[in-house]
Coordinates of C-alpha atoms in Angstrom, one line a residue:
M6 CA 0.6 1.9 65.1
T7 CA 0.0 1.3 61.3
V8 CA 1.3 4.0 58.2
D9 CA -2.6 4.7 58.3
A10 CA -2.6 5.7 61.4
M11 CA 0.3 7.4 61.8
R12 CA -1.0 9.5 58.3
E13 CA -4.3 10.7 60.2
D14 CA -1.8 11.5 63.3
A15 CA 0.3 12.9 61.0
G16 CA -1.5 16.8 61.5
A17 CA -1.5 16.6 65.4
M18 CA 0.9 18.9 67.3
P19 CA 3.0 19.5 68.3
R20 CA 5.3 16.2 67.9
S21 CA 7.7 15.4 70.2
V22 CA 11.3 15.3 68.8
A23 CA 14.8 13.5 69.8
L24 CA 17.2 15.5 67.6
L25 CA 19.9 13.2 67.3
V26 CA 23.4 15.5 66.1
N27 CA 26.2 14.2 64.6
P28 CA 28.9 17.2 65.7
S29 CA 31.6 16.1 62.9
A30 CA 29.6 15.3 59.7
G31 CA 29.9 17.5 57.0
G32 CA 33.2 18.8 58.8
G33 CA 31.5 20.6 61.2
R34 CA 28.3 21.3 59.1
A35 CA 25.7 19.6 61.6
L36 CA 26.9 21.4 64.4
R37 CA 27.3 25.0 63.1
A38 CA 23.8 24.9 62.2
L39 CA 22.6 23.6 65.6
P40 CA 21.5 26.5 66.8
A41 CA 19.4 28.1 64.0
V42 CA 17.7 24.4 63.6
E43 CA 17.2 24.6 67.9
A44 CA 15.6 27.8 66.9
E45 CA 13.6 27.0 64.2
L46 CA 12.1 23.7 66.2
T47 CA 11.1 26.4 68.8
R48 CA 9.0 28.8 66.2
L49 CA 7.0 25.7 64.6
G50 CA 6.1 24.8 68.4
L51 CA 8.1 21.6 68.2
E52 CA 9.1 20.5 72.0
H53 CA 12.8 18.9 71.0
R54 CA 15.8 17.2 73.2
T55 CA 19.3 17.5 71.3
T56 CA 21.6 15.2 71.3
R57 CA 25.0 15.3 70.2
T58 CA 26.4 11.6 69.1
T59 CA 29.8 9.9 69.8
S60 CA 29.2 6.7 68.0
L61 CA 27.3 5.4 65.7
V62 CA 26.3 2.6 68.3
H63 CA 25.6 5.5 70.4
A64 CA 23.2 6.9 68.0
Q65 CA 21.5 3.5 67.7
A66 CA 20.7 3.2 71.7
L67 CA 19.2 7.0 71.6
A68 CA 16.9 5.9 68.6
R69 CA 16.0 3.2 70.2
E70 CA 15.5 5.2 73.8
A71 CA 13.4 8.1 72.0
D72 CA 11.4 5.6 69.7
D73 CA 10.1 4.3 73.5
A74 CA 9.6 7.3 74.6
G75 CA 7.3 8.0 71.4
R76 CA 9.4 10.7 70.2
V77 CA 10.4 10.9 66.3
V78 CA 14.1 10.5 65.8
A79 CA 15.3 13.1 63.9
T80 CA 18.9 13.2 62.6
L81 CA 20.9 16.3 62.0
S82 CA 23.8 14.5 59.9
G83 CA 25.1 13.0 56.8
D84 CA 23.7 9.7 55.5
G85 CA 26.4 7.5 57.7
L86 CA 24.1 8.4 60.8
I87 CA 20.6 7.9 59.2
G88 CA 21.9 4.7 57.7
A89 CA 22.7 3.6 61.3
V90 CA 19.3 5.1 63.1
A91 CA 17.5 3.3 60.2
G92 CA 19.0 -0.2 61.6
A93 CA 18.0 0.5 65.2
L94 CA 14.5 1.4 64.1
R95 CA 14.0 -1.0 60.9
G96 CA 11.0 -3.3 62.2
R97 CA 9.8 -1.4 64.8
P98 CA 6.5 -0.1 63.8
A99 CA 5.5 2.9 65.3
A100 CA 8.8 4.4 65.2
L101 CA 9.1 8.0 62.6
M102 CA 12.2 9.1 61.2
A103 CA 12.6 12.7 59.9
I104 CA 15.7 13.9 58.4
L105 CA 17.3 17.6 58.8
P106 CA 20.7 17.0 55.9
G107 CA 24.0 18.1 57.9
G108 CA 26.4 15.6 55.9
R109 CA 28.6 16.5 53.0
G110 CA 26.4 14.8 50.2
N111 CA 22.8 14.7 51.7
D112 CA 22.0 12.2 49.1
F113 CA 18.8 10.5 50.8
A114 CA 17.4 14.2 51.7
R115 CA 18.1 14.7 48.1
A116 CA 16.2 11.9 46.7
N117 CA 13.5 12.3 48.8
G118 CA 12.5 15.6 48.0
I119 CA 14.0 17.0 51.5
P120 CA 15.3 20.7 51.6
C121 CA 18.9 20.3 51.8
D122 CA 18.9 23.8 54.1
A123 CA 18.5 22.1 57.8
V124 CA 16.6 24.9 58.7
A125 CA 14.2 24.6 56.1
A126 CA 14.0 21.0 56.3
C127 CA 12.7 21.8 59.9
G128 CA 9.3 22.6 58.2
V129 CA 9.0 18.7 57.2
L130 CA 8.5 18.2 60.7
V131 CA 5.3 20.1 61.0
T132 CA 4.0 19.3 57.4
G133 CA 5.4 16.4 56.1
V134 CA 3.4 12.7 56.0
P135 CA 4.8 9.3 57.3
R136 CA 6.0 7.3 54.6
A137 CA 7.6 3.6 54.4
L138 CA 10.3 3.2 53.3
D139 CA 12.8 0.0 52.4
V140 CA 16.3 0.0 53.5
G141 CA 19.0 -2.1 52.6
D142 CA 20.8 -4.8 54.4
V143 CA 24.4 -6.3 53.8
D144 CA 24.8 -9.4 55.4
G145 CA 22.4 -8.0 58.8
R146 CA 23.7 -4.5 58.7
T147 CA 21.3 -1.5 57.4
F148 CA 21.8 1.1 54.7
V149 CA 19.6 3.5 53.2
G150 CA 21.1 5.2 49.8
I151 CA 23.9 2.6 47.8
A152 CA 26.2 0.2 49.2
S153 CA 29.5 -0.7 46.6
L154 CA 32.6 -1.9 46.0
G155 CA 35.4 -2.1 43.5
F156 CA 36.7 1.0 42.3
D157 CA 34.3 2.4 44.8
S158 CA 35.9 1.0 47.7
E159 CA 39.5 2.7 47.0
A160 CA 37.2 6.3 46.0
N161 CA 35.4 6.3 49.5
R162 CA 38.4 5.2 51.7
I163 CA 40.0 8.4 50.1
A164 CA 37.3 10.6 50.4
N165 CA 37.0 9.5 54.2
E166 CA 40.6 11.0 55.0
A167 CA 40.4 14.0 53.3
P168 CA 40.5 17.5 54.7
S169 CA 36.3 18.3 55.8
W170 CA 37.4 22.1 53.7
M171 CA 36.8 20.3 50.7
G172 CA 33.4 19.2 51.1
P173 CA 31.1 17.8 48.3
M174 CA 33.5 18.7 45.9
V175 CA 35.7 15.7 48.0
Y176 CA 33.8 12.8 46.0
A177 CA 35.0 14.0 42.4
Y178 CA 38.6 14.1 44.1
A179 CA 38.6 11.0 45.9
A180 CA 37.5 9.6 41.9
L181 CA 40.7 11.2 40.5
R182 CA 42.9 10.1 43.5
A183 CA 41.8 6.6 43.1
L184 CA 42.2 6.4 39.1
A185 CA 45.7 6.5 39.6
R186 CA 46.3 3.4 41.2
W187 CA 43.2 1.4 40.0
R188 CA 43.2 -2.2 37.9
P189 CA 40.3 -3.8 37.1
A190 CA 38.7 -6.9 38.6
T191 CA 36.7 -9.9 38.3
F192 CA 33.1 -9.7 39.2
D193 CA 30.7 -12.5 40.1
V194 CA 27.2 -11.6 40.5
A195 CA 24.1 -13.1 40.7
V196 CA 20.5 -11.2 41.1
G197 CA 18.3 -14.6 41.2
H198 CA 19.0 -16.5 38.1
D199 CA 20.7 -13.9 36.3
H200 CA 24.4 -14.9 36.8
R201 CA 27.5 -12.2 35.6
T202 CA 31.0 -13.1 35.6
F203 CA 32.7 -10.0 34.4
R204 CA 35.8 -8.1 33.9
G205 CA 35.3 -4.5 35.5
W206 CA 35.2 -1.2 37.8
T207 CA 32.7 -1.2 40.0
V208 CA 29.3 -3.2 41.4
A209 CA 26.7 -1.6 43.1
A210 CA 23.4 -2.2 44.9
A211 CA 21.2 0.5 45.2
N212 CA 18.0 1.4 47.3
S213 CA 18.2 4.7 46.6
R214 CA 18.9 6.6 43.5
A215 CA 21.8 8.5 44.2
Y216 CA 24.9 8.6 46.3
G217 CA 28.7 10.7 46.1
G218 CA 26.7 14.4 46.7
G219 CA 24.1 14.2 43.8
M220 CA 25.6 11.3 41.7
L221 CA 22.7 9.5 39.8
L222 CA 24.5 5.8 40.1
A223 CA 20.7 4.5 39.6
P224 CA 18.7 7.0 38.2
D225 CA 15.5 4.2 38.2
A226 CA 15.7 3.0 41.6
R227 CA 12.6 3.5 43.7
L228 CA 12.9 3.0 48.0
D229 CA 9.6 1.5 48.1
D230 CA 9.2 -0.7 45.1
G231 CA 11.0 -3.7 47.2
R232 CA 13.8 -4.2 44.9
L233 CA 17.7 -3.8 44.7
D234 CA 19.1 -1.7 41.3
V235 CA 22.4 -3.3 41.0
V236 CA 24.9 -1.7 38.5
L237 CA 27.5 -3.3 36.8
V238 CA 30.3 -0.9 35.3
A239 CA 32.8 -1.8 32.9
P240 CA 34.4 0.9 31.2
R241 CA 37.3 0.1 28.8
S242 CA 40.0 1.9 29.7
R243 CA 40.5 5.1 31.9
R244 CA 39.7 7.6 29.6
D245 CA 36.4 5.8 28.9
F246 CA 35.9 6.4 32.6
V247 CA 36.5 9.8 32.6
R248 CA 34.9 10.9 29.6
S249 CA 31.4 9.0 31.6
L250 CA 31.9 10.7 34.8
P251 CA 29.8 13.9 33.8
R252 CA 27.1 11.7 32.8
V253 CA 26.7 10.2 36.3
F254 CA 25.3 13.6 37.5
K255 CA 22.6 13.3 35.0
G256 CA 21.8 9.2 35.5
T257 CA 22.8 9.5 31.6
H258 CA 25.6 7.2 31.9
V259 CA 23.0 4.3 32.5
E260 CA 22.6 4.5 28.6
L261 CA 26.5 3.3 27.7
D262 CA 27.3 -0.4 26.9
S263 CA 29.7 -0.2 30.0
V264 CA 26.8 -0.1 32.4
T265 CA 24.3 -2.8 33.0
V266 CA 21.5 -2.2 35.7
L267 CA 19.7 -5.5 36.7
R268 CA 17.0 -5.7 39.2
G269 CA 16.2 -7.8 41.9
P270 CA 15.3 -7.7 46.0
E271 CA 18.7 -9.4 46.7
V272 CA 22.5 -9.6 45.0
R273 CA 25.3 -11.7 45.8
I274 CA 28.3 -10.2 45.0
A275 CA 32.3 -11.8 45.0
A276 CA 35.3 -11.0 43.3
D277 CA 38.6 -11.8 42.4
R278 CA 40.5 -9.8 45.1
P279 CA 39.6 -8.6 48.7
F280 CA 36.8 -5.2 48.9
T281 CA 36.0 -3.4 51.7
V282 CA 31.7 -2.6 50.6
Y283 CA 30.8 0.9 51.6
A284 CA 27.5 2.2 51.7
D285 CA 26.3 5.7 53.3
G286 CA 29.5 6.6 53.4
D287 CA 30.7 4.1 55.5
P288 CA 32.6 0.4 55.3
I289 CA 29.6 -1.8 56.0
G290 CA 31.0 -5.3 54.9
E291 CA 33.6 -7.6 53.2
L292 CA 33.5 -9.8 50.1
P293 CA 31.7 -12.0 49.4
V294 CA 28.5 -10.5 50.4
T295 CA 24.5 -10.7 50.5
V296 CA 22.9 -7.4 50.0
R297 CA 19.0 -7.3 50.0
A298 CA 16.3 -4.9 49.8
V299 CA 14.0 -4.6 53.1
P300 CA 10.6 -3.2 52.1
G301 CA 9.3 -0.5 54.3
A302 CA 11.0 -1.1 56.6
I303 CA 11.2 2.1 58.1
H304 CA 8.9 5.6 58.4
V305 CA 10.0 8.8 57.5
L306 CA 8.3 12.2 57.2
L307 CA 8.3 13.5 53.8
P308 CA 7.1 16.4 52.2
A309 CA 3.3 16.2 51.5

């Protein structure tokens, strides 16, 4: 089915939904929201089948099975499960995803205008319009948001080990914890013919605008342009870094001399020491890596 055909069918009711729930997402937030979400789906007249995922691999298998059965694959989770399901469905032209936010950050939902309340987001399954969106690819693995490394590698590791009760505040906590031991690295970055070697803190390849619970790292990134916004961050000192942090939530940090943004369909990244690449909150690769945009790889129900 083409995108146009799916749009024509968008008003056909009822949709059949495979609801994939990550029970640990958001420190149990998704699981706590599940009864109200199921009640809302029933109220909206949506036939649905709920499965609690046990791993990302399990979720991917469930997503493919649901698509084979002609069901909309809805995730009640954080961005990590969304990225995993997108990886399972990318390249399947008839597959359709829906997003019910249930994580700590919910940046993919926020970037697409989906309500951050999971019950309110159920309405998008009724009134939403399918849109073709890009995904990012790190050496064969899929992400939907931002892949980053360097200082972000340590901050992500700390955030993932932090107690769940911290909620979205975990990202600020992790950044401050990582700051204490951080030392700059030398990065080698190539976007097309633009090759940069610089001493700095972070390299990020952004498919979407935000990460870390609302930080607009790449404020001009688009999910449908076939390009990555590659953000190079090189503050002169820890003090400069701390001063710039509040600006990231408005996206105005890109105006600073210490931040460079390149754009292209692919970026090759290496560094003078090992780093784990994180995307959508999870480890996705090790340096050196090639990150690329995959245009129109998934179809997602978004607010009309």
